[in-house]
Coordinates of C-alpha atoms in Angstrom, one line a residue:
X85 CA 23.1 75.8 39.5
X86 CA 20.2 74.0 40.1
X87 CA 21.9 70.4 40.4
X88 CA 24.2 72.2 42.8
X89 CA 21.3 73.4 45.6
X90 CA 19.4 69.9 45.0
X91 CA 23.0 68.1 46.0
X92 CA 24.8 70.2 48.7
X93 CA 24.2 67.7 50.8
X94 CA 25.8 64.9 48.7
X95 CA 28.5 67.5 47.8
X96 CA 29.5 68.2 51.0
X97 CA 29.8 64.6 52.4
X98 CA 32.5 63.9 49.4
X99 CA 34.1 67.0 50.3
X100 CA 34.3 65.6 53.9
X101 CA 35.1 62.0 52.7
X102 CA 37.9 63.5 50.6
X103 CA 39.4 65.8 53.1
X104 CA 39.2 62.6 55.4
X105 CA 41.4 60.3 52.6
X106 CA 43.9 63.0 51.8
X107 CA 44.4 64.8 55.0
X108 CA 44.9 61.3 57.7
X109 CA 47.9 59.6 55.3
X110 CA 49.7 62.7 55.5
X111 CA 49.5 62.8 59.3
X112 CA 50.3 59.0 59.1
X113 CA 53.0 59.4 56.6
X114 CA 54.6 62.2 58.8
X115 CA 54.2 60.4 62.3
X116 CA 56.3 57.6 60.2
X117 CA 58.9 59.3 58.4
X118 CA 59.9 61.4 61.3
X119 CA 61.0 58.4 63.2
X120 CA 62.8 56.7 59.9
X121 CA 64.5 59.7 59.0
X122 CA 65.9 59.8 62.0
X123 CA 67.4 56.3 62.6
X124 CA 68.9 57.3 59.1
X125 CA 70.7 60.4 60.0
X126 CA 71.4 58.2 63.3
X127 CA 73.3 55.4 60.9
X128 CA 73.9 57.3 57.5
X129 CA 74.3 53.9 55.5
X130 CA 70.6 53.4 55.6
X131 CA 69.5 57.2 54.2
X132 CA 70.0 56.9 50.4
X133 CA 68.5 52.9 50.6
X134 CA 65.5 54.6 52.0
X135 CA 65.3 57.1 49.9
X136 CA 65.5 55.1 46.8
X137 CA 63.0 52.6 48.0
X138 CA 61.0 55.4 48.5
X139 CA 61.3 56.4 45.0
X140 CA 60.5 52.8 44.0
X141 CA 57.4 52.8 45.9
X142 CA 56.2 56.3 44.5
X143 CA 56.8 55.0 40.9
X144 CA 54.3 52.6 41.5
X145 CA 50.7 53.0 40.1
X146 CA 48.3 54.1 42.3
X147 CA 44.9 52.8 40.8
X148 CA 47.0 49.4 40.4
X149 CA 48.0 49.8 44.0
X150 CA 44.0 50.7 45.4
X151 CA 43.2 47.2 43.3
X152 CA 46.2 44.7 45.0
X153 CA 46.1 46.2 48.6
X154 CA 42.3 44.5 49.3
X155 CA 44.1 41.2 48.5
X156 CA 47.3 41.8 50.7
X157 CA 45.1 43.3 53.8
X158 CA 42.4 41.1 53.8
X159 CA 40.2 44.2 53.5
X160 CA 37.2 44.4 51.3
X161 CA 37.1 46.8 48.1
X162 CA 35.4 49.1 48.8
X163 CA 37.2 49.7 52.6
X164 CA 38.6 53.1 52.8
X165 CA 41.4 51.6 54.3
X166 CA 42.8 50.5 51.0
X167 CA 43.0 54.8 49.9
X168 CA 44.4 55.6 53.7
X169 CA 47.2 53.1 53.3
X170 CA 48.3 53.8 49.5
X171 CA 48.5 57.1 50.0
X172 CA 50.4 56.8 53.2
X173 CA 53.1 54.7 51.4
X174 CA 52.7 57.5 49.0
X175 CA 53.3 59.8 52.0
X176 CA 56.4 58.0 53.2
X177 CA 57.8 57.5 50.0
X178 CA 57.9 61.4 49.4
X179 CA 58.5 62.9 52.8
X180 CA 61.4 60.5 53.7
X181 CA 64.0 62.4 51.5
X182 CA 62.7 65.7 53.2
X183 CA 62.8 64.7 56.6
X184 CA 66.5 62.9 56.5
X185 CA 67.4 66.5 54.3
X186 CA 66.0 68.7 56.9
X187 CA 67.9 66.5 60.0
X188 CA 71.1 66.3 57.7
X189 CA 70.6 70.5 57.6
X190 CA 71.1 71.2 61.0
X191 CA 74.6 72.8 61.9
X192 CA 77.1 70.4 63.3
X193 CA 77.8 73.4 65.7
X194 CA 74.1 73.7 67.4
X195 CA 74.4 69.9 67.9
X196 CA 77.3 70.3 69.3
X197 CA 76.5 72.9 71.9
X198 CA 73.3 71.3 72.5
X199 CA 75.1 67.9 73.6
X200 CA 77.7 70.3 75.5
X201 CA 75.0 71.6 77.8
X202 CA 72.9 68.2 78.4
X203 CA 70.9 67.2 75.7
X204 CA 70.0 63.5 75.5
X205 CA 69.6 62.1 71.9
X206 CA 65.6 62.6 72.2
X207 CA 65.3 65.8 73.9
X208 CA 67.7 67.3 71.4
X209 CA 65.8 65.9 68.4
X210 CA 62.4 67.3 69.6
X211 CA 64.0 71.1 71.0
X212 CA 66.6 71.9 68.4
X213 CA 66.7 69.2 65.1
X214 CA 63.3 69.3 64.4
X215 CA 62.8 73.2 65.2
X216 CA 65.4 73.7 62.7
X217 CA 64.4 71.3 59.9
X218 CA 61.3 72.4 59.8
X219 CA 61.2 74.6 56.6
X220 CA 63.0 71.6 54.8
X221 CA 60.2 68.9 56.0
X222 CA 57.1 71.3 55.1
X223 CA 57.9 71.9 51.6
X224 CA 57.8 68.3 51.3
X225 CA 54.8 68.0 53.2
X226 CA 53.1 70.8 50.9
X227 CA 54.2 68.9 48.0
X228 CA 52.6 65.6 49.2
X229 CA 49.6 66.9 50.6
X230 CA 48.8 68.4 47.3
X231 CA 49.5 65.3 45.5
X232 CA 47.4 63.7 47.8
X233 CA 44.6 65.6 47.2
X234 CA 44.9 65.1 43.8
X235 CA 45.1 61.3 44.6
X236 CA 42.3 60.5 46.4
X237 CA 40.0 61.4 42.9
X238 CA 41.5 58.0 41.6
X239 CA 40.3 56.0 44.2
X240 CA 37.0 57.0 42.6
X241 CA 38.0 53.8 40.0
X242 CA 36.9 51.1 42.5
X243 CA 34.1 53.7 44.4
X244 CA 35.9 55.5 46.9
X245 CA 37.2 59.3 45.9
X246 CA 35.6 62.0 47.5
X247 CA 35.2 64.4 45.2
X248 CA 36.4 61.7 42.4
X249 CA 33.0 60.2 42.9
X250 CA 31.5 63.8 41.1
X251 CA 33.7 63.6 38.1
X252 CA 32.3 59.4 37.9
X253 CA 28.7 60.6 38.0
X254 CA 29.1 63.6 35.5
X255 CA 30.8 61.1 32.8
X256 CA 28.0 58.7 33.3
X257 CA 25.7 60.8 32.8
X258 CA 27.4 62.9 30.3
X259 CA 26.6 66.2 32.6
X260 CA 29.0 68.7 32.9
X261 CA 28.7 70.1 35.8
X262 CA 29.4 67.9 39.1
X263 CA 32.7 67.3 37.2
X264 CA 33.4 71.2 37.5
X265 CA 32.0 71.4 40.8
X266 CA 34.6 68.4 41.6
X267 CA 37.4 70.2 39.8
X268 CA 36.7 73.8 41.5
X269 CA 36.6 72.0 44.9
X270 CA 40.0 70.1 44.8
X271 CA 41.8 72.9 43.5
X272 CA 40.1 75.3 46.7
X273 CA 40.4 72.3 49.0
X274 CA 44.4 71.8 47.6
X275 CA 44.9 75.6 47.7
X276 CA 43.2 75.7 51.7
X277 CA 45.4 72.7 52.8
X278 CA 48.4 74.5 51.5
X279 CA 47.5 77.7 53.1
X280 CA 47.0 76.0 56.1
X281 CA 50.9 74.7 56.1
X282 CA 52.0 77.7 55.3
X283 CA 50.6 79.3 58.4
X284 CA 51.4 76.3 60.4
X285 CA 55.0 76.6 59.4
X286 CA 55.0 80.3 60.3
X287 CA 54.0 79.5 64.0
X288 CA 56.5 76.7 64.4
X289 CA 59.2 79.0 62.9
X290 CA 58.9 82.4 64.6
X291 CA 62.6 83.0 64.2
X292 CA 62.5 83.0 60.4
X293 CA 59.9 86.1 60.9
X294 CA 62.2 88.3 62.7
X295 CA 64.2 90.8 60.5
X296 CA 67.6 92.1 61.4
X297 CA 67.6 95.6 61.5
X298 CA 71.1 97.0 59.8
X299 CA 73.4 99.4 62.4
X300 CA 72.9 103.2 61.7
X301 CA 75.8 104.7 60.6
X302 CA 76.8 108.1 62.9
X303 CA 78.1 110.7 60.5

């Protein structure tokens, strides 16, 4: 207990750096699968090469991925660029199949009667495909923003993890307990984040909330 009052402030900048590295690829990831999930509902021969490159991509190593991506990007090491964008093809590669299952999952019908009373391609996409697909594209952004959480420890390999940087310094030093302070944190900090989706998905969903009350039968 002692190590943990003489380091909250070290503690709590890893926490932040962490957060930072898990929680921006998944915005990323989301703000680029959206639009590719889309062009392949638009033409369906592109969905299932998409989705298995995305599968290709997630099979790849990640601590081999943090290592190559200074030399592709021209960025240094230790650049926390190098977690951002491995985790955002990480991001992509997971939340494609979700986003092109969720658009796929709207009724023929509702787009239907949307086109019937006006709807451009965009406006439709943003009031009634994306309302709807919704609870299909969170539970893959639950899944991913967990495994990124999870993720960012690695980058802890070549000096950049958040919390990873805890678990380095307690098996250097052979002391126990910044590793379980590092542990205990990403599983509250994985446990928050999917909280916070959950309740996010509530908001954007208030339809799913409403419960149909059965007729009453008159004797």
């Amino acid at each position: 207990m002692s190590w943990i009052a003489d380091n909250l402030g070290l503690i709590w900048e890893q926490l932040r750096e962490h957060l930072y590295l898990a929680i921006l690829p998944v915005v990323l990831g989301l703000l680029i699968s959206v639009p590719l999930g889309y062009v392949a509902t638009r033409f369906s021969w592109l969905a299932n090469p998409l989705i298995a490159f995305g599968g290709v991509l997630y099979s790849l190593p990640s601590i081999a991925l943090f290592i190559v991506l200074p030399a592709i990007l021209g960025t240094k090491v230790l650049s926390t660029v190098n977690i951002v964008v491995a985790l955002t093809i990480y991001t992509v590669s997971l939340l494609i199949r979700n986003v092109i299952d969720g658009l796929r999952s709207v009724p023929v019908e509702v787009r239907q009667s949307a086109d019937a009373v006006g709807y451009g391609p965009m406006h439709r996409l943003f009031a009634v495909d994306l309302p709807i697909a919704v609870p299909v594209i969170f539970a893959g952004l639950r899944v991913v923003t967990v495994a990124n959480i999870s993720m960012v420890s690695v980058g802890a390999v070549i000096g950049i993890g958040g919390l990873g940087e805890l678990f380095t310094q307690g098996f250097q030093k052979d002391f126990l307990t910044p590793v379980v302070v590092g542990v205990v944190l990403s599983l509250l900090l994985a446990l928050l984040a999917d909280l916070v989706l959950v309740g996010l998905q509530r908001v954007l969903t208030p339809w799913a909330r409403v419960v149909s009350t059965p007729p009453v039968e008159v004797a």
